[in-house]
Coordinates of C-alpha atoms in Angstrom, one line a residue:
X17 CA 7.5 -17.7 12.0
X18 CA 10.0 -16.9 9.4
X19 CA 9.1 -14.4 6.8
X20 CA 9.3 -16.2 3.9
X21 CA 7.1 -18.8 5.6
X22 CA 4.9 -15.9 6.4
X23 CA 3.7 -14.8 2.9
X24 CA 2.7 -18.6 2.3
X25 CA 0.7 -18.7 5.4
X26 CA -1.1 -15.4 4.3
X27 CA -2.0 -16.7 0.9
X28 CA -3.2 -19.7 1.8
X29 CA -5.1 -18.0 4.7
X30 CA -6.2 -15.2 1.7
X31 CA -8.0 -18.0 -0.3
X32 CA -9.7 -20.0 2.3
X33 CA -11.9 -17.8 4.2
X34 CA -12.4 -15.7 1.1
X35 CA -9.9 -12.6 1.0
X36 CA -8.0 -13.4 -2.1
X37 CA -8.2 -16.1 -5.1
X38 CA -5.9 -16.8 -7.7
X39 CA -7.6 -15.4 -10.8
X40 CA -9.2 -18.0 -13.6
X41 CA -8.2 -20.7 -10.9
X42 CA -11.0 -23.3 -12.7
X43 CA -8.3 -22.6 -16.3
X44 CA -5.1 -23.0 -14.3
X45 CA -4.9 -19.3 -13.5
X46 CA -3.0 -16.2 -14.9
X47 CA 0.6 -15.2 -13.9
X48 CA 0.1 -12.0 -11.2
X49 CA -3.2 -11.8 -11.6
X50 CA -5.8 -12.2 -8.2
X51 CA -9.3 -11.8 -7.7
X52 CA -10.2 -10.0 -4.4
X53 CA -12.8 -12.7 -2.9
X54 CA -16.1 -11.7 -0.7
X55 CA -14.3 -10.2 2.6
X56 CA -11.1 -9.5 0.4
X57 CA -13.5 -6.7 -1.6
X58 CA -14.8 -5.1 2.1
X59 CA -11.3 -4.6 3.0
X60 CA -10.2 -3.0 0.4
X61 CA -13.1 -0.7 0.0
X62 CA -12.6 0.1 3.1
X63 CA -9.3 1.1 2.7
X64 CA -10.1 3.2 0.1
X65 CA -13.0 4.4 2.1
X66 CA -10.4 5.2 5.0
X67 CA -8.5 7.3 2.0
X68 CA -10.9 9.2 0.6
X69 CA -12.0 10.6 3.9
X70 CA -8.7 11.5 4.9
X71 CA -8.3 13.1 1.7
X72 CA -11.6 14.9 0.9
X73 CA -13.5 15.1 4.3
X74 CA -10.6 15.9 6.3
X75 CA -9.4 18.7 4.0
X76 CA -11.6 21.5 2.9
X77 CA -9.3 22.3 -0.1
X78 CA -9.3 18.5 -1.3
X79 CA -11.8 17.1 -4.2
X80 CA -12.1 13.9 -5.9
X81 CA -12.5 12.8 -9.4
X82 CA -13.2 9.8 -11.5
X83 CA -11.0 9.7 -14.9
X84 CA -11.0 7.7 -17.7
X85 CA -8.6 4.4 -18.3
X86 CA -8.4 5.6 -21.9
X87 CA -6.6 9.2 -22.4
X88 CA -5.5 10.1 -25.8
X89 CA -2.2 8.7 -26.9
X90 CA -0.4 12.2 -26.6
X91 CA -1.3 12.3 -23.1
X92 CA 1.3 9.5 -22.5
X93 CA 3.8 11.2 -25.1
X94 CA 3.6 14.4 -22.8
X95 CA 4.0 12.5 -19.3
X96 CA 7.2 11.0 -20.7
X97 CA 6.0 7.6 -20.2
X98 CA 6.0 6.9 -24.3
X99 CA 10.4 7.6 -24.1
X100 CA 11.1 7.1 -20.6
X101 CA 8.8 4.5 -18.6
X102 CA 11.2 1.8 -19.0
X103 CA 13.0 -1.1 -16.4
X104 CA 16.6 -2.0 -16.8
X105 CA 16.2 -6.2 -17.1
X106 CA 18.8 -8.4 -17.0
X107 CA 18.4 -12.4 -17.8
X108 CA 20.7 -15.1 -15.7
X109 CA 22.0 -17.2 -18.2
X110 CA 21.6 -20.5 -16.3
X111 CA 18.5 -20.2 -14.6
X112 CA 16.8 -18.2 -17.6
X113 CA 15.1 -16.1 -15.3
X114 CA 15.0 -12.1 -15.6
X115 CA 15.1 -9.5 -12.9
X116 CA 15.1 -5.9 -12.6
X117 CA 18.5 -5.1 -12.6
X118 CA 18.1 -2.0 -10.1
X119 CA 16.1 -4.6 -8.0
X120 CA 19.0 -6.6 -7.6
X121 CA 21.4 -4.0 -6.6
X122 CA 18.6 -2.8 -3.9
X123 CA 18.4 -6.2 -2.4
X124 CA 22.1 -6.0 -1.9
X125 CA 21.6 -3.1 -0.6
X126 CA 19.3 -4.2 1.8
X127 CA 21.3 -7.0 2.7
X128 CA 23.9 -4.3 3.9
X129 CA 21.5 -2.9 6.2
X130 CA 20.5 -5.9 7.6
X131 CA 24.1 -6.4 8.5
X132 CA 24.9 -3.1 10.2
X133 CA 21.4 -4.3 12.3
X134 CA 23.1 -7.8 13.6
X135 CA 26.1 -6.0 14.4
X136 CA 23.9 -3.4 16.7
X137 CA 22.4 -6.3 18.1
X138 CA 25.4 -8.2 19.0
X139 CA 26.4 -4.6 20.2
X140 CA 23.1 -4.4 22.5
X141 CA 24.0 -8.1 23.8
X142 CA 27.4 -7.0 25.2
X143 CA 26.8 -3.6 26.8
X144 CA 23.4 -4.7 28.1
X145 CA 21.6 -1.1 29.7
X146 CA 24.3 1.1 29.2
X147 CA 24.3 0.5 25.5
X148 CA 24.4 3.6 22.7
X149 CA 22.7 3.2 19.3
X150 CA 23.6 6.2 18.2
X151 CA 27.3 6.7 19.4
X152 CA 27.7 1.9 18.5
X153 CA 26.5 3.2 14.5
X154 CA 28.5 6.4 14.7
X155 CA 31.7 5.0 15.4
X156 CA 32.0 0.8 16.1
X157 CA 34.7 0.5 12.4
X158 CA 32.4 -3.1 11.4
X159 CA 29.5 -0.3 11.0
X160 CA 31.4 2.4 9.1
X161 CA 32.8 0.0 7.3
X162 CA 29.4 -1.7 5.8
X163 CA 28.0 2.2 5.1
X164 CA 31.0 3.3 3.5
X165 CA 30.3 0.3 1.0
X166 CA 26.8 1.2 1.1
X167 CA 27.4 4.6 0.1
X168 CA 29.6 3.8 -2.8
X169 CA 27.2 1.6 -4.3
X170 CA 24.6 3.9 -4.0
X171 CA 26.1 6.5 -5.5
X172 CA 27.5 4.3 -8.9
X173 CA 24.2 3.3 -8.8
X174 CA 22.5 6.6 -9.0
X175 CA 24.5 7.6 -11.8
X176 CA 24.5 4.7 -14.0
X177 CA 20.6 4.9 -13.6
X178 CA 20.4 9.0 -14.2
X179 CA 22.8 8.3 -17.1
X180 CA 20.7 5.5 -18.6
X181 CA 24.4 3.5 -18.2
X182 CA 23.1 0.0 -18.5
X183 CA 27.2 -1.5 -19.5
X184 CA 27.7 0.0 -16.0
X185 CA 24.5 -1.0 -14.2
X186 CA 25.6 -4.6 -15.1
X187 CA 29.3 -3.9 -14.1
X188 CA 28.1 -3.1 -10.7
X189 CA 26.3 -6.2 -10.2
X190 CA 29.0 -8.5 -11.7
X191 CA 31.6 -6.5 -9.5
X192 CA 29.6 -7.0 -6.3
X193 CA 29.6 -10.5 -6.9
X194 CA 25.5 -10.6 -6.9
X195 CA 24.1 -14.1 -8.0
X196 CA 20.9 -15.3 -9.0
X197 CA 18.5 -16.4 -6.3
X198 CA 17.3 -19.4 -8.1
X199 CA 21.0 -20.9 -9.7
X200 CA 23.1 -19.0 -7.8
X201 CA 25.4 -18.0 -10.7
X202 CA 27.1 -14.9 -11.8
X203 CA 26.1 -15.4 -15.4
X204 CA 24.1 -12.4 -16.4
X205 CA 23.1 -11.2 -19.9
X206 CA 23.5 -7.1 -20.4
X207 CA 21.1 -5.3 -19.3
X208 CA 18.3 -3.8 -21.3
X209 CA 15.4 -1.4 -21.3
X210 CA 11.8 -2.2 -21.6
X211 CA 8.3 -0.5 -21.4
X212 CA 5.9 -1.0 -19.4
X213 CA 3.1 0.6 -20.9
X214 CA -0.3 -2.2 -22.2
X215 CA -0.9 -0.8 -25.8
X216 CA -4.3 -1.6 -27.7
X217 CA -6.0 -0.1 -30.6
X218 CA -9.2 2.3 -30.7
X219 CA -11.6 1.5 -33.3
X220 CA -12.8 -1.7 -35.2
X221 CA -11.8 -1.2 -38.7
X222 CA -8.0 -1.6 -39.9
X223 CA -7.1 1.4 -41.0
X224 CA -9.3 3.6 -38.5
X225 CA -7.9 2.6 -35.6
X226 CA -5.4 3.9 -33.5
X227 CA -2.8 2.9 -31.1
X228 CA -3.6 3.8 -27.4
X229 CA -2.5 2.9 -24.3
X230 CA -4.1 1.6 -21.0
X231 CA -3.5 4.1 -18.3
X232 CA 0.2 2.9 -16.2
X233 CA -0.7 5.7 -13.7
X234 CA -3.5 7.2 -12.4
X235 CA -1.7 10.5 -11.8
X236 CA -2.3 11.8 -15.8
X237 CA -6.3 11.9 -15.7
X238 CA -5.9 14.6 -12.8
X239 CA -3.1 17.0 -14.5
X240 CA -5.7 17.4 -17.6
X241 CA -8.3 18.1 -15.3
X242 CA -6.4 20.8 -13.3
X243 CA -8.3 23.8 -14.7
X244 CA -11.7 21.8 -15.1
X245 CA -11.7 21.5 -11.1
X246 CA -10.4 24.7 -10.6
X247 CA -12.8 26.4 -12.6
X248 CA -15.7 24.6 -11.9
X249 CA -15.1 24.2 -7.6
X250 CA -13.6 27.6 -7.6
X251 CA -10.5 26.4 -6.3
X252 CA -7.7 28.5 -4.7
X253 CA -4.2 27.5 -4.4
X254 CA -3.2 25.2 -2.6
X255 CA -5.4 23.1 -3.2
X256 CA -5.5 19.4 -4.2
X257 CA -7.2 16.5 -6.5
X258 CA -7.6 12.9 -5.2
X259 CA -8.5 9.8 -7.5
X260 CA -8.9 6.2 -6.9
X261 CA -8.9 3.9 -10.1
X262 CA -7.2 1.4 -11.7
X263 CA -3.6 1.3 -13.4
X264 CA -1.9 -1.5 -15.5
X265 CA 1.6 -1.9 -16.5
X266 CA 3.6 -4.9 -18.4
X267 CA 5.6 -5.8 -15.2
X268 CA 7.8 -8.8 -17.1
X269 CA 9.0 -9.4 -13.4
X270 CA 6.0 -9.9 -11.6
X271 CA 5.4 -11.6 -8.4
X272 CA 5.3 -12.0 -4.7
X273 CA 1.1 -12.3 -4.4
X274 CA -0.4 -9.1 -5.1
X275 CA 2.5 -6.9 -4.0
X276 CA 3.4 -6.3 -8.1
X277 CA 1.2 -7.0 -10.3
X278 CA 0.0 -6.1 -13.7
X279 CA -3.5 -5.0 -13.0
X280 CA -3.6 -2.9 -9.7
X281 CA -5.2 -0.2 -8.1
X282 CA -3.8 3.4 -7.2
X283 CA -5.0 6.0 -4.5
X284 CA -3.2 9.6 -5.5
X285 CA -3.4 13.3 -4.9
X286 CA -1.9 15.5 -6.6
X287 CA -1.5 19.1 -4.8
X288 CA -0.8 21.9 -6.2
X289 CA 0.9 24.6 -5.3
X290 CA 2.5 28.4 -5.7
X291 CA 6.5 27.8 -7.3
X292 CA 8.7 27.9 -3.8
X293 CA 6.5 26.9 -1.7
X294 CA 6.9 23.1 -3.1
X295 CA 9.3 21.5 -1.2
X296 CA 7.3 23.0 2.6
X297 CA 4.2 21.5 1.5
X298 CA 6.3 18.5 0.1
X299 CA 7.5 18.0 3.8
X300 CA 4.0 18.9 5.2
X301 CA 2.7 15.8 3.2
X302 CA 5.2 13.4 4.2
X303 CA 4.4 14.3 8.0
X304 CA 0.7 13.5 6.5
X305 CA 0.8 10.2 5.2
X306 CA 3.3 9.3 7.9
X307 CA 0.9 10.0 10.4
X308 CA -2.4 8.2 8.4
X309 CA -0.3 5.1 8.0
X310 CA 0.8 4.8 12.0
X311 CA -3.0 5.9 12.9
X312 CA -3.8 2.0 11.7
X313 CA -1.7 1.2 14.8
X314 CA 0.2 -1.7 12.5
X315 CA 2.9 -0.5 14.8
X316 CA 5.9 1.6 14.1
X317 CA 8.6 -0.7 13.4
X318 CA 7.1 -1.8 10.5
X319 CA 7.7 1.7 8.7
X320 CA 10.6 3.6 7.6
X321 CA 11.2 6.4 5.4
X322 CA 13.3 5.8 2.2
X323 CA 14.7 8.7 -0.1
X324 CA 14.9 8.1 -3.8
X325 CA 18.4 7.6 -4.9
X326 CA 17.1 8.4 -8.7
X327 CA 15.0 11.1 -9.1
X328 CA 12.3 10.4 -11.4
X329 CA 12.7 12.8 -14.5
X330 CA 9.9 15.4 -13.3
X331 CA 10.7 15.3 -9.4
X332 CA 12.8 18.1 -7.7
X333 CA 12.2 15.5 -4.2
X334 CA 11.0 12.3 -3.6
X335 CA 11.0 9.4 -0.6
X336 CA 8.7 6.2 -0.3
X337 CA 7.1 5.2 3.0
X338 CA 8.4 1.3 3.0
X339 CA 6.5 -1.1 4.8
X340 CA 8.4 -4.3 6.5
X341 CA 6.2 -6.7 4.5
X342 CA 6.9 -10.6 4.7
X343 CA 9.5 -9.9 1.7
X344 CA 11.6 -7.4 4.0
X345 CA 11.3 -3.3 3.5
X346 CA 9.0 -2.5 0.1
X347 CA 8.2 0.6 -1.0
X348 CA 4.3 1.2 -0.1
X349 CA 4.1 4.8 -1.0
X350 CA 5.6 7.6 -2.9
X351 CA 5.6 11.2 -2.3
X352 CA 7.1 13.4 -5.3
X353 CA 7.8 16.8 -5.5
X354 CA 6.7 16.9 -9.4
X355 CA 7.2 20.5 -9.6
X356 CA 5.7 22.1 -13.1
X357 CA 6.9 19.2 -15.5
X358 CA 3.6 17.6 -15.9
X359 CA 1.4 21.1 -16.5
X360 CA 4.1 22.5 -18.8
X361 CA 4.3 19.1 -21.0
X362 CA 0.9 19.2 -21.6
X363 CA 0.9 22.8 -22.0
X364 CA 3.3 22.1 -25.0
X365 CA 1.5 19.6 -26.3
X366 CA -1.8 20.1 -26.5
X367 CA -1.4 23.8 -26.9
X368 CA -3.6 24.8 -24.3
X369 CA -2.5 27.1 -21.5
X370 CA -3.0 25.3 -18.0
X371 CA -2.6 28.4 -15.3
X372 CA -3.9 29.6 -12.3
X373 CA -4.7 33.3 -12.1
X374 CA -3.8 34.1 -8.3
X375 CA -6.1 37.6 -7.6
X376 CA -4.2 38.0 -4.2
X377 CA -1.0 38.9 -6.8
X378 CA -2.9 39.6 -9.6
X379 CA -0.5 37.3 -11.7
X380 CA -0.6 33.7 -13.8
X381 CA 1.7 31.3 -13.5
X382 CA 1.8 26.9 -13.5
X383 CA 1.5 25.5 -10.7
X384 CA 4.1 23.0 -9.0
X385 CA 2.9 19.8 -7.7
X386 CA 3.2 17.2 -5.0
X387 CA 2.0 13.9 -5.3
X388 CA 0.8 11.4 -2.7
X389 CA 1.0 8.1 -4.4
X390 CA -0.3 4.5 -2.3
X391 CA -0.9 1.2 -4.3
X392 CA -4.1 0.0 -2.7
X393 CA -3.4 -3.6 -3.6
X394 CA 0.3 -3.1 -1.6
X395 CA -1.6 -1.4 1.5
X396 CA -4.9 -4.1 1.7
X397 CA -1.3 -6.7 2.2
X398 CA -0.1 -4.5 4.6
X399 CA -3.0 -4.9 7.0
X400 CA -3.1 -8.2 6.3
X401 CA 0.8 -9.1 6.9
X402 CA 0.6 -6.8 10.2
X403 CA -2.9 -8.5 11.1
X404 CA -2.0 -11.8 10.8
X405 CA -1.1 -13.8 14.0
X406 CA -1.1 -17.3 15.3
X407 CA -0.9 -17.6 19.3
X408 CA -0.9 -20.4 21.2
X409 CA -3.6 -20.0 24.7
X410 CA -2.9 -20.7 27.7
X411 CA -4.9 -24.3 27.6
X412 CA -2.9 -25.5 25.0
X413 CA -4.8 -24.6 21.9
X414 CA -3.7 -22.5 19.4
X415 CA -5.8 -19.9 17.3
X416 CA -5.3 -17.9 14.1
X417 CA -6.5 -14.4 13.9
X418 CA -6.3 -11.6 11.9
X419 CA -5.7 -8.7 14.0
X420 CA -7.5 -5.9 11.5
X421 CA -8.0 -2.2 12.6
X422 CA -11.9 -2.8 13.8
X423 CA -12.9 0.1 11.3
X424 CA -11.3 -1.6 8.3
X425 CA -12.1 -4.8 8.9
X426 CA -14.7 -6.8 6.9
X427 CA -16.9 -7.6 9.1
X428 CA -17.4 -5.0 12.2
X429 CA -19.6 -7.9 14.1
X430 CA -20.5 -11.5 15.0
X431 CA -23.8 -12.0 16.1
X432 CA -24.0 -15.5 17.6
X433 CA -27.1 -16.8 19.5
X434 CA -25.7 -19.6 21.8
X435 CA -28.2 -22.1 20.7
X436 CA -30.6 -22.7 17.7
X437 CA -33.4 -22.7 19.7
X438 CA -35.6 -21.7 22.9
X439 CA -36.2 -17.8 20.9
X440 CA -32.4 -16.8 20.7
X441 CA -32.1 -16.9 16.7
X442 CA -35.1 -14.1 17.1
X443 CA -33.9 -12.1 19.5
X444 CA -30.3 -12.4 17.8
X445 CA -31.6 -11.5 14.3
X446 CA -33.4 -8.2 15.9
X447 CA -30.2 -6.7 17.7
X448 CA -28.7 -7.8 14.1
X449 CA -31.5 -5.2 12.3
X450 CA -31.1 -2.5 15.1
X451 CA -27.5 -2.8 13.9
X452 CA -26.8 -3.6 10.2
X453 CA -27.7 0.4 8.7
X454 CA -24.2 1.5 10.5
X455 CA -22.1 -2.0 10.3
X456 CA -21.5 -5.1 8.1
X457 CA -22.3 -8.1 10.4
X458 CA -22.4 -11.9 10.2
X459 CA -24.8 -14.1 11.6
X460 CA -23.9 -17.7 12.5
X461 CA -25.5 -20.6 14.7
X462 CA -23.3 -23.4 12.9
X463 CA -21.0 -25.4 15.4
X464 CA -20.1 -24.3 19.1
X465 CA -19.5 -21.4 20.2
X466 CA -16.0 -21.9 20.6
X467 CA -16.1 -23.2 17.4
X468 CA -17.6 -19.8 15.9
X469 CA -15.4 -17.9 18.1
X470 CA -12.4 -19.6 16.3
X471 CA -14.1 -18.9 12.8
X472 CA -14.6 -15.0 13.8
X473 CA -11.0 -14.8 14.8
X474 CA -9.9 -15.9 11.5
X475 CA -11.8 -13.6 9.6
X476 CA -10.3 -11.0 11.9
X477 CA -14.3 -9.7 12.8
X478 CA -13.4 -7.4 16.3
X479 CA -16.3 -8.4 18.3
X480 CA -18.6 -11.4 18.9
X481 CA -22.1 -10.6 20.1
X482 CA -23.8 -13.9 22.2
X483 CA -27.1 -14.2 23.2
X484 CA -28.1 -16.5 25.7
X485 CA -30.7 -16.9 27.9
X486 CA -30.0 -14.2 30.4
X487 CA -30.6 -12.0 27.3
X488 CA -34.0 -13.2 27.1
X489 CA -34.1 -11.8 30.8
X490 CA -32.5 -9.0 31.5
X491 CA -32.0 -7.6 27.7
X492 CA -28.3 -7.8 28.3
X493 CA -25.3 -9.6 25.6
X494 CA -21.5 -10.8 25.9
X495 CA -19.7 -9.3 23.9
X496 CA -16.1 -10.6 23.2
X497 CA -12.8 -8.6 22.1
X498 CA -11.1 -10.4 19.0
X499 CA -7.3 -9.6 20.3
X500 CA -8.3 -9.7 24.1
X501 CA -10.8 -12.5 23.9
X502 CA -11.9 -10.8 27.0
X503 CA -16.1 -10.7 27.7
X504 CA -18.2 -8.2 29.2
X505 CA -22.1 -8.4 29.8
X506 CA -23.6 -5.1 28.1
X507 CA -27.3 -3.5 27.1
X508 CA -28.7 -4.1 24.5
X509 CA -29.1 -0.7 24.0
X510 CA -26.1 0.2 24.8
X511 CA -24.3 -1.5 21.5
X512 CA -24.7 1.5 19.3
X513 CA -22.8 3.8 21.8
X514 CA -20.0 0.7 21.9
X515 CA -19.6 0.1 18.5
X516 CA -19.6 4.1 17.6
X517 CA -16.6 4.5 20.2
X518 CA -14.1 1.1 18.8
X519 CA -15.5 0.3 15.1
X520 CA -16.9 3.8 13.4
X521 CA -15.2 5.3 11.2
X522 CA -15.3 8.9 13.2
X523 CA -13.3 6.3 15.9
X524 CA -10.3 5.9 13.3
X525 CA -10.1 9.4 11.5
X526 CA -10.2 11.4 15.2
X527 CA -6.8 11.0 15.5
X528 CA -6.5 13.1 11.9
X529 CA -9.1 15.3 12.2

């Protein structure tokens, strides 16, 4: 299946069995806006549930909080975001459609590295076994020739970004000839800047109110809290602060399901650390995340690291973990090395001192910072992208399943009783109460078997429990693999010590611990 035919599958898949719905469908919906349906909600709590323990439980010097939307209006002046949280956009004159002008260059950019790719495949064709990757990309000229472009771009790109250059910025696209997706014409507009920050007003009397802003980042909340936590948990450096919540920015471009939208959700922790030690622990972390991504088993390939070509105004280091989603390689997460910006700002503007007294040195000073940022909405599409597969059996058929990390998934278990009668439902709704204080599980006696089997597989739920009438006899059930398909006969009471080992959650974090 083609990519682009991919992300169609997936949202139509999203809103039929119940994941994902367009939201206000019944008033013709609202642009980039979704509404996470019954098993889209388990998933994602459980990806933030999969989070927070790696975050908190995992790491004895790691505590959660729960911040406000609403922050006062100078929080926002402080973090920069009032002056400096803006999007180049350019419009195509024919089409009348506007895009991100860094966007632009980035596909093209992309496009580059898809070439060099073809040209190590054509490479891997001709040489067969004895083929090089390494020593084909290091010296074959096609190769050298695409980075060297690459590189130049990259680097007239960095500076008209750090410069705020938006004549150049919209020289660079008209010189490398990049044309609107939808008319396919070179007829751009100049680029401009605009901010993304939702404003609304405090108060219900004109004349008392004042303008605030709904949170674009979760990251804020934490930084005023430093010495609160500190204080309170008797923290020591390092240490960090994790948070969950909701962020919201005016994304004038946005699209592609619930990859961007305008209402989203953030998981972040900020750590903070002694000044020098930053960019050790800024490595340490990016080992970290790597490692809880690739724990999901979503397989390898669909990773890659990415360092930032702008530096965001208070990061001394910064890289995204991209994820080969049905679009091609999107940033999933960011980790900065914020350094002291964010303390200091606020430390200038609310006129409060925010420092750590370190008794070990006997001295004060501001902590630096790095920052593990994941948009939850962009992971839940992860799973789902890498989850979702359509095989055809070896009778024939065909079958669509979602192939979901059995500890995330919505629904840990089927129990199915092979026939609505004869004492099956019974004995299929008691194994269903031994079970349903440690795991989610659906019960269903509608249609075949093969029929529910199908339904299970679809709403990628990693094991099927039957009872028949041997399990009125010998107190044994099948129990079928989702990706195997594969049966085995097992106790009764021998399902707890089953489902602890493949769909606990102690079964995914292990690996971490």
């Amino acid at each position: 299946m083609e990519q682009k035919d991919l992300l169609k599958e997936i949202i139509s898949h999203c809103k039929e069995y119940g994941y994902v719905f367009p939201s206000s469908e019944i008033y013709d919906g609202l642009a980039a806006t979704y509404d996470y349906g019954q098993l889209g909600a388990e998933l994602k709590n459980n990806i933030k549930t999969y989070w927070w323990k790696a975050m908190t439980q995992l790491n004895s010097n790691i505590v959660g909080i729960d911040s406000a939307i609403f922050m006062h209006p100078t929080t926002w002046k402080a973090s920069g975001h009032v002056d400096a949280f803006n999007d180049p956009l350019i419009d195509n004159k024919d089409s009348k459609k506007r895009y991100r002008a860094d966007v632009l260059l980035e596909e093209y950019l992309e496009k580059q590295t898809q070439k060099i790719q073809k040209e190590v495949e054509k490479g891997e064709k001709r040489f067969g076994d004895s083929f090089d990757k390494t020593q084909f990309i290091a010296t074959n000229p096609n190769v050298l020739r695409i980075k060297e472009k690459q590189t130049q771009v990259q680097e007239r790109m960095k500076t008209a970004l750090n410069e705020s250059n938006l004549e150049d910025l919209r020289q660079l696209i008209i010189d490398l000839e990049i044309v609107c997706p939808i008319s396919g014409s070179k007829n751009w507009t100049e680029v401009r800047q605009f901010n993304l920050m939702f404003s609304t007003s405090l108060g219900s009397v004109a004349g008392e109110s004042s303008t605030i802003y709904l949170r674009p980042e979760t990251a804020q909340g934490i930084f005023v809290n430093f010495l609160n936590v500190q204080k309170s948990g008797r923290m020591k450096i390092p240490f960090g602060i994790a948070q969950i919540g909701k962020a919201f920015r005016n994304e004038i471009v946005a699209r592609q399901f619930i990859f961007r939208m305008r209402e989203f959700e953030q998981m972040e922790m900020q750590f903070f650390v002694k000044p020098g030690e930053e960019l050790t622990w800024y490595e340490h972390w990016k080992e970290a995340r790597k490692k809880w991504h690739l724990n999901l088993g979503l397989g390898e390939k669909n990773y890659r690291f990415h360092d930032h070509i702008k530096l965001a105004h208070y990061a001394n280091a910064a890289c995204d973990i991209e994820f080969n989603f049905p679009m091609g390689f999107k940033e999933l997460e960011g980790i900065h090395s914020r350094t002291d910006f964010d303390l200091k700002q606020h430390e200038l503007h609310s006129g409060k001192k925010l420092q750590y007294f370190d008794p070990s040195t006997n001295e004060s000073y501001v902590p630096f910072v790095i920052e593990t940022s994941v948009g939850l909405d962009r992971m839940f599409l992860s799973v789902l992208s890498a989850s979702y597969t359509e095989e055809k059996l070896e009778d024939g058929s065909e079958r669509t399943v979602l192939k979901i990390p059995a500890a995330l998934a919505p629904y840990k278990i089927a129990v199915l009783p092979l026939i609505k009668k004869d004492g099956l439902p019974e004995k299929a709704q008691e194994i269903m109460r031994m079970l349903h204080l440690d795991y989610t599980i659906q019960y269903d006696e509608k249609d075949s078997i093969g029929k529910r089997y199908r339904r299970q597989d679809a709403i990628g739920t990693p094991f099927a429990i039957t009872v028949d009438h041997e399990t009125l006899e010998s107190n044994t059930v099948t129990i079928r693999n989702r990706d195997t398909m594969t049966q085995e006969r097992i106790a009764i009471e021998s399902l707890p010590a089953f489902l602890n080992t493949h769909c606990s959650w102690s079964s995914l974090l292990g690996a971490l611990a």
